């Protein structure tokens, strides 16, 4: 098979403030994998005569990873303004009961993946509704490299969404959907929906089976108060999950906005990841994650949209809210780091960084083309430029998205009617 060499400026994040960039870059792709990356002339020197060169108008960066998103909330993203607990009880749980209807679920899944690919997202971790069939539907409609899990709720939610045992809650669902550890993620919704016994069962299930775990931790003050009332024996919110054995290096904890020094230390000791959701925290007025503490404790984190509390599935929008929120608090963050947190860090969080997450040779050819700002190579300035604008603008900003070497162009604009 011959290869394609894409010629364009390129940025390849390699760490929090570490990257390579080329104003005249070359990216050789063969059979969906990246074979070489670097200066265009250097890439051509090691190529073969029949390689095809395609010059692109724009800048190539890795495709985005979203490590905390509820695909079943996509239709109502940003639709309700409330604090966390009333938002869940009054709006979100009734919405999620609709996914018992498979036709509804199929249409929603197709729309979700069309929208995420359009916005440049190539991989991620998603919460589904409580329905086993909806997990299977999401996996069948999947475009890109996704893990998905049914939210496990035992009590404290509408009866149609709750299940009582780990057998009912997970094993059955996984068999029904036929997914393995690469695709299925064990997803207790959060402490307020689960008994200690069920959480412990889920912890064993995930550890023995080698599954990732995702849940919500310490998002809003009201939620934390309820958790401490419900688990009087626990040291704190983090301890509820720690006692259940739910914290490990394959655990991804959404939010972590209001943690104590003891809790940071526990997360660090367990090697768990944070899914940092700045746009969601802003939308529900939950507070700002203490980025200085996260850095001090050396806890790994990746960015995530948390749609539907997050109002947009665009990782460019999440990067914008991340930069604004922390800078407003006087914390230094670079646009270069934002790009890393929205790409390679997500792949690391998912355990996929050996095969995806940036443009290194040998990885899957997942990348997006962003508009060329022109002028001299200015990586910090260019990334800053791409994160400017409103949500709709940011969702539509990537000019094209490649997943495993296959190009996904944005859908053509709808035809204008005569009267328009
Ligand atoms: Zn969430």
PDB file of C-alpha atoms in Angstrom, residues 46-334:
ATOM      1  CA  UNK A  46      12.932   8.528   3.902  1.00  0.00           C
ATOM      2  CA  UNK A  47       9.794   7.993   1.786  1.00  0.00           C
ATOM      3  CA  UNK A  48       9.102   5.952  -1.324  1.00  0.00           C
ATOM      4  CA  UNK A  49       8.753   7.248  -4.867  1.00  0.00           C
ATOM      5  CA  UNK A  50       5.083   6.381  -5.205  1.00  0.00           C
ATOM      6  CA  UNK A  51       4.006   8.148  -2.002  1.00  0.00           C
ATOM      7  CA  UNK A  52       1.328  10.731  -2.696  1.00  0.00           C
ATOM      8  CA  UNK A  53       1.737  14.253  -1.316  1.00  0.00           C
ATOM      9  CA  UNK A  54      -1.344  16.179  -0.228  1.00  0.00           C
ATOM     10  CA  UNK A  55      -0.856  19.799   0.751  1.00  0.00           C
ATOM     11  CA  UNK A  56      -3.430  20.975   3.278  1.00  0.00           C
ATOM     12  CA  UNK A  57      -4.567  24.550   3.910  1.00  0.00           C
ATOM     13  CA  UNK A  58      -4.485  24.701   7.689  1.00  0.00           C
ATOM     14  CA  UNK A  59      -2.542  23.401  10.667  1.00  0.00           C
ATOM     15  CA  UNK A  60      -2.485  19.739  11.747  1.00  0.00           C
ATOM     16  CA  UNK A  61      -2.873  18.907  15.444  1.00  0.00           C
ATOM     17  CA  UNK A  62      -3.860  15.589  17.087  1.00  0.00           C
ATOM     18  CA  UNK A  63      -7.569  14.795  17.335  1.00  0.00           C
ATOM     19  CA  UNK A  64      -9.255  15.588  20.658  1.00  0.00           C
ATOM     20  CA  UNK A  65     -10.068  13.191  23.503  1.00  0.00           C
ATOM     21  CA  UNK A  66     -13.033  13.809  25.823  1.00  0.00           C
ATOM     22  CA  UNK A  67     -12.684  11.681  28.961  1.00  0.00           C
ATOM     23  CA  UNK A  68     -15.991  12.609  30.623  1.00  0.00           C
ATOM     24  CA  UNK A  69     -19.122  13.086  28.569  1.00  0.00           C
ATOM     25  CA  UNK A  70     -22.693  11.805  28.867  1.00  0.00           C
ATOM     26  CA  UNK A  71     -23.727  10.975  25.310  1.00  0.00           C
ATOM     27  CA  UNK A  72     -27.328  10.541  26.469  1.00  0.00           C
ATOM     28  CA  UNK A  73     -27.408  14.163  27.648  1.00  0.00           C
ATOM     29  CA  UNK A  74     -26.150  15.554  24.349  1.00  0.00           C
ATOM     30  CA  UNK A  75     -29.640  16.599  23.111  1.00  0.00           C
ATOM     31  CA  UNK A  76     -30.190  18.720  26.241  1.00  0.00           C
ATOM     32  CA  UNK A  77     -26.663  20.071  26.701  1.00  0.00           C
ATOM     33  CA  UNK A  78     -26.633  23.448  28.381  1.00  0.00           C
ATOM     34  CA  UNK A  79     -30.453  23.534  28.401  1.00  0.00           C
ATOM     35  CA  UNK A  80     -31.054  23.936  32.127  1.00  0.00           C
ATOM     36  CA  UNK A  81     -29.504  26.299  34.628  1.00  0.00           C
ATOM     37  CA  UNK A  82     -29.561  24.827  38.110  1.00  0.00           C
ATOM     38  CA  UNK A  83     -27.307  23.656  40.883  1.00  0.00           C
ATOM     39  CA  UNK A  84     -26.159  20.043  40.527  1.00  0.00           C
ATOM     40  CA  UNK A  85     -28.717  18.171  42.626  1.00  0.00           C
ATOM     41  CA  UNK A  86     -31.929  19.813  41.319  1.00  0.00           C
ATOM     42  CA  UNK A  87     -30.435  19.715  37.810  1.00  0.00           C
ATOM     43  CA  UNK A  88     -30.057  15.933  38.058  1.00  0.00           C
ATOM     44  CA  UNK A  89     -33.375  15.216  39.740  1.00  0.00           C
ATOM     45  CA  UNK A  90     -35.639  17.551  37.823  1.00  0.00           C
ATOM     46  CA  UNK A  91     -34.137  17.478  34.350  1.00  0.00           C
ATOM     47  CA  UNK A  92     -31.495  14.843  33.693  1.00  0.00           C
ATOM     48  CA  UNK A  93     -32.943  11.669  35.157  1.00  0.00           C
ATOM     49  CA  UNK A  94     -36.307  12.138  33.411  1.00  0.00           C
ATOM     50  CA  UNK A  95     -34.383  12.783  30.167  1.00  0.00           C
ATOM     51  CA  UNK A  96     -32.308   9.592  30.550  1.00  0.00           C
ATOM     52  CA  UNK A  97     -35.437   7.405  30.985  1.00  0.00           C
ATOM     53  CA  UNK A  98     -36.137   8.083  27.284  1.00  0.00           C
ATOM     54  CA  UNK A  99     -33.227   5.814  26.290  1.00  0.00           C
ATOM     55  CA  UNK A 100     -35.352   2.745  27.017  1.00  0.00           C
ATOM     56  CA  UNK A 101     -36.717   3.498  23.529  1.00  0.00           C
ATOM     57  CA  UNK A 102     -34.190   1.991  21.120  1.00  0.00           C
ATOM     58  CA  UNK A 103     -35.203   4.044  18.084  1.00  0.00           C
ATOM     59  CA  UNK A 104     -34.784   7.197  20.103  1.00  0.00           C
ATOM     60  CA  UNK A 105     -31.406   5.956  21.356  1.00  0.00           C
ATOM     61  CA  UNK A 106     -30.171   5.049  17.860  1.00  0.00           C
ATOM     62  CA  UNK A 107     -31.058   8.443  16.406  1.00  0.00           C
ATOM     63  CA  UNK A 108     -29.450  10.225  19.367  1.00  0.00           C
ATOM     64  CA  UNK A 109     -26.254   8.147  19.068  1.00  0.00           C
ATOM     65  CA  UNK A 110     -25.868   8.929  15.374  1.00  0.00           C
ATOM     66  CA  UNK A 111     -26.335  12.602  16.040  1.00  0.00           C
ATOM     67  CA  UNK A 112     -23.861  12.504  18.931  1.00  0.00           C
ATOM     68  CA  UNK A 113     -21.054  10.962  16.915  1.00  0.00           C
ATOM     69  CA  UNK A 114     -21.715  13.191  13.897  1.00  0.00           C
ATOM     70  CA  UNK A 115     -21.398  16.222  16.173  1.00  0.00           C
ATOM     71  CA  UNK A 116     -18.318  15.071  18.090  1.00  0.00           C
ATOM     72  CA  UNK A 117     -16.386  14.129  14.932  1.00  0.00           C
ATOM     73  CA  UNK A 118     -17.375  17.463  13.377  1.00  0.00           C
ATOM     74  CA  UNK A 119     -15.828  19.174  16.417  1.00  0.00           C
ATOM     75  CA  UNK A 120     -12.594  17.164  16.088  1.00  0.00           C
ATOM     76  CA  UNK A 121     -13.120  14.625  18.890  1.00  0.00           C
ATOM     77  CA  UNK A 122     -11.675  11.230  17.963  1.00  0.00           C
ATOM     78  CA  UNK A 123     -11.828   9.338  21.265  1.00  0.00           C
ATOM     79  CA  UNK A 124     -13.260   9.452  24.745  1.00  0.00           C
ATOM     80  CA  UNK A 125     -15.043   7.939  27.715  1.00  0.00           C
ATOM     81  CA  UNK A 126     -18.792   8.269  27.881  1.00  0.00           C
ATOM     82  CA  UNK A 127     -21.558   7.625  30.375  1.00  0.00           C
ATOM     83  CA  UNK A 128     -24.657   6.039  28.911  1.00  0.00           C
ATOM     84  CA  UNK A 129     -28.112   5.804  30.463  1.00  0.00           C
ATOM     85  CA  UNK A 130     -28.955   2.879  32.750  1.00  0.00           C
ATOM     86  CA  UNK A 131     -30.128   0.737  29.819  1.00  0.00           C
ATOM     87  CA  UNK A 132     -27.926  -2.126  28.591  1.00  0.00           C
ATOM     88  CA  UNK A 133     -29.286  -1.842  25.085  1.00  0.00           C
ATOM     89  CA  UNK A 134     -28.331   1.842  24.870  1.00  0.00           C
ATOM     90  CA  UNK A 135     -24.683   0.892  25.564  1.00  0.00           C
ATOM     91  CA  UNK A 136     -24.740  -1.544  22.652  1.00  0.00           C
ATOM     92  CA  UNK A 137     -26.402   1.037  20.413  1.00  0.00           C
ATOM     93  CA  UNK A 138     -23.748   3.630  21.286  1.00  0.00           C
ATOM     94  CA  UNK A 139     -20.955   1.170  20.548  1.00  0.00           C
ATOM     95  CA  UNK A 140     -22.463   0.255  17.183  1.00  0.00           C
ATOM     96  CA  UNK A 141     -22.830   3.913  16.212  1.00  0.00           C
ATOM     97  CA  UNK A 142     -19.339   4.746  17.531  1.00  0.00           C
ATOM     98  CA  UNK A 143     -17.097   6.881  15.291  1.00  0.00           C
ATOM     99  CA  UNK A 144     -13.642   6.884  16.843  1.00  0.00           C
ATOM    100  CA  UNK A 145     -12.144   5.162  19.859  1.00  0.00           C
ATOM    101  CA  UNK A 146     -14.670   5.268  22.702  1.00  0.00           C
ATOM    102  CA  UNK A 147     -15.348   3.526  25.985  1.00  0.00           C
ATOM    103  CA  UNK A 148     -18.888   3.596  27.280  1.00  0.00           C
ATOM    104  CA  UNK A 149     -20.690   2.324  30.378  1.00  0.00           C
ATOM    105  CA  UNK A 150     -24.237   2.271  31.671  1.00  0.00           C
ATOM    106  CA  UNK A 151     -24.647   4.487  34.735  1.00  0.00           C
ATOM    107  CA  UNK A 152     -25.223   2.245  37.724  1.00  0.00           C
ATOM    108  CA  UNK A 153     -27.830   3.578  40.153  1.00  0.00           C
ATOM    109  CA  UNK A 154     -29.259   1.544  42.981  1.00  0.00           C
ATOM    110  CA  UNK A 155     -31.497   4.124  44.669  1.00  0.00           C
ATOM    111  CA  UNK A 156     -32.191   7.830  44.813  1.00  0.00           C
ATOM    112  CA  UNK A 157     -33.308   8.038  41.172  1.00  0.00           C
ATOM    113  CA  UNK A 158     -36.468   7.174  39.206  1.00  0.00           C
ATOM    114  CA  UNK A 159     -37.308   3.478  39.531  1.00  0.00           C
ATOM    115  CA  UNK A 160     -36.935   2.919  35.796  1.00  0.00           C
ATOM    116  CA  UNK A 161     -33.222   3.743  36.095  1.00  0.00           C
ATOM    117  CA  UNK A 162     -32.222   1.794  39.191  1.00  0.00           C
ATOM    118  CA  UNK A 163     -30.855  -1.739  39.546  1.00  0.00           C
ATOM    119  CA  UNK A 164     -30.141  -3.594  42.742  1.00  0.00           C
ATOM    120  CA  UNK A 165     -27.130  -5.858  42.327  1.00  0.00           C
ATOM    121  CA  UNK A 166     -23.841  -5.996  40.554  1.00  0.00           C
ATOM    122  CA  UNK A 167     -25.088  -8.938  38.544  1.00  0.00           C
ATOM    123  CA  UNK A 168     -28.059  -6.983  37.352  1.00  0.00           C
ATOM    124  CA  UNK A 169     -26.138  -3.777  37.031  1.00  0.00           C
ATOM    125  CA  UNK A 170     -23.002  -4.722  35.172  1.00  0.00           C
ATOM    126  CA  UNK A 171     -22.380  -8.312  34.258  1.00  0.00           C
ATOM    127  CA  UNK A 172     -25.642  -8.660  32.457  1.00  0.00           C
ATOM    128  CA  UNK A 173     -25.169  -5.429  30.611  1.00  0.00           C
ATOM    129  CA  UNK A 174     -21.692  -6.265  29.510  1.00  0.00           C
ATOM    130  CA  UNK A 175     -22.749  -9.652  28.216  1.00  0.00           C
ATOM    131  CA  UNK A 176     -25.663  -8.073  26.478  1.00  0.00           C
ATOM    132  CA  UNK A 177     -23.533  -5.502  24.801  1.00  0.00           C
ATOM    133  CA  UNK A 178     -20.605  -7.883  24.164  1.00  0.00           C
ATOM    134  CA  UNK A 179     -17.959  -5.308  24.989  1.00  0.00           C
ATOM    135  CA  UNK A 180     -14.567  -6.018  26.555  1.00  0.00           C
ATOM    136  CA  UNK A 181     -12.203  -3.982  28.695  1.00  0.00           C
ATOM    137  CA  UNK A 182     -11.234  -1.795  25.754  1.00  0.00           C
ATOM    138  CA  UNK A 183     -14.817  -0.582  25.222  1.00  0.00           C
ATOM    139  CA  UNK A 184     -16.689  -1.015  28.486  1.00  0.00           C
ATOM    140  CA  UNK A 185     -16.166   1.188  31.534  1.00  0.00           C
ATOM    141  CA  UNK A 186     -17.680   0.440  34.948  1.00  0.00           C
ATOM    142  CA  UNK A 187     -19.716   3.546  35.795  1.00  0.00           C
ATOM    143  CA  UNK A 188     -21.313   3.915  39.209  1.00  0.00           C
ATOM    144  CA  UNK A 189     -22.988   7.292  38.759  1.00  0.00           C
ATOM    145  CA  UNK A 190     -21.871   8.638  42.128  1.00  0.00           C
ATOM    146  CA  UNK A 191     -21.955   7.828  45.815  1.00  0.00           C
ATOM    147  CA  UNK A 192     -25.492   9.132  46.338  1.00  0.00           C
ATOM    148  CA  UNK A 193     -26.939   6.474  44.020  1.00  0.00           C
ATOM    149  CA  UNK A 194     -25.057   3.455  45.394  1.00  0.00           C
ATOM    150  CA  UNK A 195     -24.749   1.517  48.662  1.00  0.00           C
ATOM    151  CA  UNK A 196     -21.277   0.720  50.042  1.00  0.00           C
ATOM    152  CA  UNK A 197     -21.930  -2.931  49.229  1.00  0.00           C
ATOM    153  CA  UNK A 198     -22.760  -2.308  45.578  1.00  0.00           C
ATOM    154  CA  UNK A 199     -19.737  -0.008  45.172  1.00  0.00           C
ATOM    155  CA  UNK A 200     -17.489  -2.662  46.698  1.00  0.00           C
ATOM    156  CA  UNK A 201     -18.917  -5.252  44.281  1.00  0.00           C
ATOM    157  CA  UNK A 202     -18.269  -2.922  41.379  1.00  0.00           C
ATOM    158  CA  UNK A 203     -14.729  -2.309  42.644  1.00  0.00           C
ATOM    159  CA  UNK A 204     -13.980  -6.038  42.710  1.00  0.00           C
ATOM    160  CA  UNK A 205     -15.619  -6.491  39.348  1.00  0.00           C
ATOM    161  CA  UNK A 206     -13.460  -3.781  37.766  1.00  0.00           C
ATOM    162  CA  UNK A 207     -10.209  -4.920  39.400  1.00  0.00           C
ATOM    163  CA  UNK A 208     -10.627  -8.592  38.576  1.00  0.00           C
ATOM    164  CA  UNK A 209     -11.813  -7.896  35.035  1.00  0.00           C
ATOM    165  CA  UNK A 210      -9.264  -5.149  34.319  1.00  0.00           C
ATOM    166  CA  UNK A 211     -11.897  -2.554  33.546  1.00  0.00           C
ATOM    167  CA  UNK A 212     -11.657   1.208  33.727  1.00  0.00           C
ATOM    168  CA  UNK A 213     -13.905   2.875  36.309  1.00  0.00           C
ATOM    169  CA  UNK A 214     -15.527   6.280  35.955  1.00  0.00           C
ATOM    170  CA  UNK A 215     -17.563   8.195  38.480  1.00  0.00           C
ATOM    171  CA  UNK A 216     -18.188  11.691  39.829  1.00  0.00           C
ATOM    172  CA  UNK A 217     -16.305  13.030  42.850  1.00  0.00           C
ATOM    173  CA  UNK A 218     -16.761  16.232  44.822  1.00  0.00           C
ATOM    174  CA  UNK A 219     -18.502  18.375  42.272  1.00  0.00           C
ATOM    175  CA  UNK A 220     -20.650  20.764  44.314  1.00  0.00           C
ATOM    176  CA  UNK A 221     -20.961  21.767  47.992  1.00  0.00           C
ATOM    177  CA  UNK A 222     -24.606  20.616  48.207  1.00  0.00           C
ATOM    178  CA  UNK A 223     -23.692  17.178  46.860  1.00  0.00           C
ATOM    179  CA  UNK A 224     -20.788  16.840  49.313  1.00  0.00           C
ATOM    180  CA  UNK A 225     -23.049  17.655  52.263  1.00  0.00           C
ATOM    181  CA  UNK A 226     -25.476  14.926  51.183  1.00  0.00           C
ATOM    182  CA  UNK A 227     -22.663  12.398  50.772  1.00  0.00           C
ATOM    183  CA  UNK A 228     -21.278  13.083  54.239  1.00  0.00           C
ATOM    184  CA  UNK A 229     -24.780  12.695  55.727  1.00  0.00           C
ATOM    185  CA  UNK A 230     -25.309   9.411  53.907  1.00  0.00           C
ATOM    186  CA  UNK A 231     -21.878   7.941  54.775  1.00  0.00           C
ATOM    187  CA  UNK A 232     -21.218   9.081  58.375  1.00  0.00           C
ATOM    188  CA  UNK A 233     -18.383   6.559  58.824  1.00  0.00           C
ATOM    189  CA  UNK A 234     -16.348   7.817  55.891  1.00  0.00           C
ATOM    190  CA  UNK A 235     -13.472  10.263  56.466  1.00  0.00           C
ATOM    191  CA  UNK A 236     -14.614  12.303  53.481  1.00  0.00           C
ATOM    192  CA  UNK A 237     -16.154  11.891  50.003  1.00  0.00           C
ATOM    193  CA  UNK A 238     -13.001  10.355  48.496  1.00  0.00           C
ATOM    194  CA  UNK A 239     -12.906   7.810  51.317  1.00  0.00           C
ATOM    195  CA  UNK A 240     -16.339   6.506  50.275  1.00  0.00           C
ATOM    196  CA  UNK A 241     -14.856   5.333  46.959  1.00  0.00           C
ATOM    197  CA  UNK A 242     -11.522   4.342  48.468  1.00  0.00           C
ATOM    198  CA  UNK A 243     -13.196   1.990  50.973  1.00  0.00           C
ATOM    199  CA  UNK A 244     -15.116   0.428  48.096  1.00  0.00           C
ATOM    200  CA  UNK A 245     -11.858  -0.259  46.247  1.00  0.00           C
ATOM    201  CA  UNK A 246     -12.957   1.934  43.355  1.00  0.00           C
ATOM    202  CA  UNK A 247      -9.762   4.017  43.217  1.00  0.00           C
ATOM    203  CA  UNK A 248      -6.844   2.797  41.130  1.00  0.00           C
ATOM    204  CA  UNK A 249      -4.769   3.846  38.117  1.00  0.00           C
ATOM    205  CA  UNK A 250      -7.643   2.945  35.775  1.00  0.00           C
ATOM    206  CA  UNK A 251     -10.122   5.126  37.715  1.00  0.00           C
ATOM    207  CA  UNK A 252     -11.241   8.424  36.205  1.00  0.00           C
ATOM    208  CA  UNK A 253     -12.910  10.832  38.615  1.00  0.00           C
ATOM    209  CA  UNK A 254     -15.001  13.612  37.173  1.00  0.00           C
ATOM    210  CA  UNK A 255     -14.634  17.110  38.701  1.00  0.00           C
ATOM    211  CA  UNK A 256     -12.719  16.908  42.044  1.00  0.00           C
ATOM    212  CA  UNK A 257     -13.574  20.545  42.700  1.00  0.00           C
ATOM    213  CA  UNK A 258     -13.635  20.663  46.508  1.00  0.00           C
ATOM    214  CA  UNK A 259     -11.078  18.194  47.887  1.00  0.00           C
ATOM    215  CA  UNK A 260      -9.133  18.389  51.146  1.00  0.00           C
ATOM    216  CA  UNK A 261      -5.360  17.836  51.379  1.00  0.00           C
ATOM    217  CA  UNK A 262      -6.055  14.301  52.657  1.00  0.00           C
ATOM    218  CA  UNK A 263      -8.189  13.553  49.617  1.00  0.00           C
ATOM    219  CA  UNK A 264      -5.576  14.841  47.161  1.00  0.00           C
ATOM    220  CA  UNK A 265      -3.029  12.609  48.874  1.00  0.00           C
ATOM    221  CA  UNK A 266      -5.301   9.569  48.530  1.00  0.00           C
ATOM    222  CA  UNK A 267      -5.847  10.201  44.814  1.00  0.00           C
ATOM    223  CA  UNK A 268      -2.112  10.569  44.361  1.00  0.00           C
ATOM    224  CA  UNK A 269      -1.417   7.347  46.265  1.00  0.00           C
ATOM    225  CA  UNK A 270      -3.944   5.377  44.186  1.00  0.00           C
ATOM    226  CA  UNK A 271      -2.667   6.801  40.890  1.00  0.00           C
ATOM    227  CA  UNK A 272      -6.178   7.802  39.846  1.00  0.00           C
ATOM    228  CA  UNK A 273      -6.978  10.304  37.099  1.00  0.00           C
ATOM    229  CA  UNK A 274      -9.092  13.453  37.210  1.00  0.00           C
ATOM    230  CA  UNK A 275     -11.429  14.353  34.380  1.00  0.00           C
ATOM    231  CA  UNK A 276     -11.295  18.135  34.680  1.00  0.00           C
ATOM    232  CA  UNK A 277     -14.509  19.735  33.408  1.00  0.00           C
ATOM    233  CA  UNK A 278     -14.123  23.541  33.603  1.00  0.00           C
ATOM    234  CA  UNK A 279     -17.045  24.452  31.313  1.00  0.00           C
ATOM    235  CA  UNK A 280     -19.415  22.204  33.271  1.00  0.00           C
ATOM    236  CA  UNK A 281     -18.213  23.541  36.628  1.00  0.00           C
ATOM    237  CA  UNK A 282     -18.835  27.042  35.356  1.00  0.00           C
ATOM    238  CA  UNK A 283     -22.291  26.217  33.969  1.00  0.00           C
ATOM    239  CA  UNK A 284     -23.560  24.654  37.227  1.00  0.00           C
ATOM    240  CA  UNK A 285     -21.676  27.193  39.330  1.00  0.00           C
ATOM    241  CA  UNK A 286     -19.879  24.330  41.098  1.00  0.00           C
ATOM    242  CA  UNK A 287     -16.608  26.150  41.714  1.00  0.00           C
ATOM    243  CA  UNK A 288     -13.085  26.011  40.268  1.00  0.00           C
ATOM    244  CA  UNK A 289     -10.910  22.900  40.579  1.00  0.00           C
ATOM    245  CA  UNK A 290      -7.833  23.760  42.635  1.00  0.00           C
ATOM    246  CA  UNK A 291      -5.294  23.405  39.829  1.00  0.00           C
ATOM    247  CA  UNK A 292      -2.433  24.487  42.078  1.00  0.00           C
ATOM    248  CA  UNK A 293      -3.202  21.580  44.456  1.00  0.00           C
ATOM    249  CA  UNK A 294      -3.481  19.150  41.532  1.00  0.00           C
ATOM    250  CA  UNK A 295      -0.055  20.282  40.349  1.00  0.00           C
ATOM    251  CA  UNK A 296       1.448  20.212  43.830  1.00  0.00           C
ATOM    252  CA  UNK A 297       0.318  16.637  44.351  1.00  0.00           C
ATOM    253  CA  UNK A 298       1.281  15.589  40.855  1.00  0.00           C
ATOM    254  CA  UNK A 299      -2.149  14.122  40.073  1.00  0.00           C
ATOM    255  CA  UNK A 300      -2.690  13.351  36.388  1.00  0.00           C
ATOM    256  CA  UNK A 301      -5.662  14.989  34.700  1.00  0.00           C
ATOM    257  CA  UNK A 302      -7.211  15.418  31.288  1.00  0.00           C
ATOM    258  CA  UNK A 303      -9.832  17.850  30.022  1.00  0.00           C
ATOM    259  CA  UNK A 304     -13.448  16.870  29.431  1.00  0.00           C
ATOM    260  CA  UNK A 305     -16.686  18.543  28.369  1.00  0.00           C
ATOM    261  CA  UNK A 306     -19.128  16.807  30.755  1.00  0.00           C
ATOM    262  CA  UNK A 307     -21.963  17.371  28.297  1.00  0.00           C
ATOM    263  CA  UNK A 308     -24.875  17.869  29.176  1.00  0.00           C
ATOM    264  CA  UNK A 309     -23.902  19.986  32.221  1.00  0.00           C
ATOM    265  CA  UNK A 310     -21.104  21.234  30.002  1.00  0.00           C
ATOM    266  CA  UNK A 311     -22.881  23.273  27.344  1.00  0.00           C
ATOM    267  CA  UNK A 312     -20.695  22.209  24.407  1.00  0.00           C
ATOM    268  CA  UNK A 313     -18.977  19.025  23.207  1.00  0.00           C
ATOM    269  CA  UNK A 314     -16.200  21.123  21.604  1.00  0.00           C
ATOM    270  CA  UNK A 315     -12.829  20.532  23.281  1.00  0.00           C
ATOM    271  CA  UNK A 316     -11.744  23.919  21.906  1.00  0.00           C
ATOM    272  CA  UNK A 317     -14.533  25.387  24.032  1.00  0.00           C
ATOM    273  CA  UNK A 318     -13.383  23.353  27.056  1.00  0.00           C
ATOM    274  CA  UNK A 319      -9.809  24.603  26.488  1.00  0.00           C
ATOM    275  CA  UNK A 320     -11.131  28.180  26.382  1.00  0.00           C
ATOM    276  CA  UNK A 321     -13.028  27.803  29.669  1.00  0.00           C
ATOM    277  CA  UNK A 322      -9.983  26.068  31.247  1.00  0.00           C
ATOM    278  CA  UNK A 323      -7.654  28.914  30.288  1.00  0.00           C
ATOM    279  CA  UNK A 324     -10.115  31.627  31.341  1.00  0.00           C
ATOM    280  CA  UNK A 325     -11.124  30.057  34.663  1.00  0.00           C
ATOM    281  CA  UNK A 326      -7.613  29.481  35.955  1.00  0.00           C
ATOM    282  CA  UNK A 327      -6.141  32.702  34.594  1.00  0.00           C
ATOM    283  CA  UNK A 328      -8.966  34.673  36.233  1.00  0.00           C
ATOM    284  CA  UNK A 329      -7.834  33.135  39.539  1.00  0.00           C
ATOM    285  CA  UNK A 330      -4.269  34.218  38.878  1.00  0.00           C
ATOM    286  CA  UNK A 331      -2.995  30.720  38.002  1.00  0.00           C
ATOM    287  CA  UNK A 332      -0.594  30.524  35.058  1.00  0.00           C
ATOM    288  CA  UNK A 333      -1.725  28.087  32.346  1.00  0.00           C
ATOM    289  CA  UNK A 334      -0.482  27.959  28.782  1.00  0.00           C
TER     290      UNK A 334
END
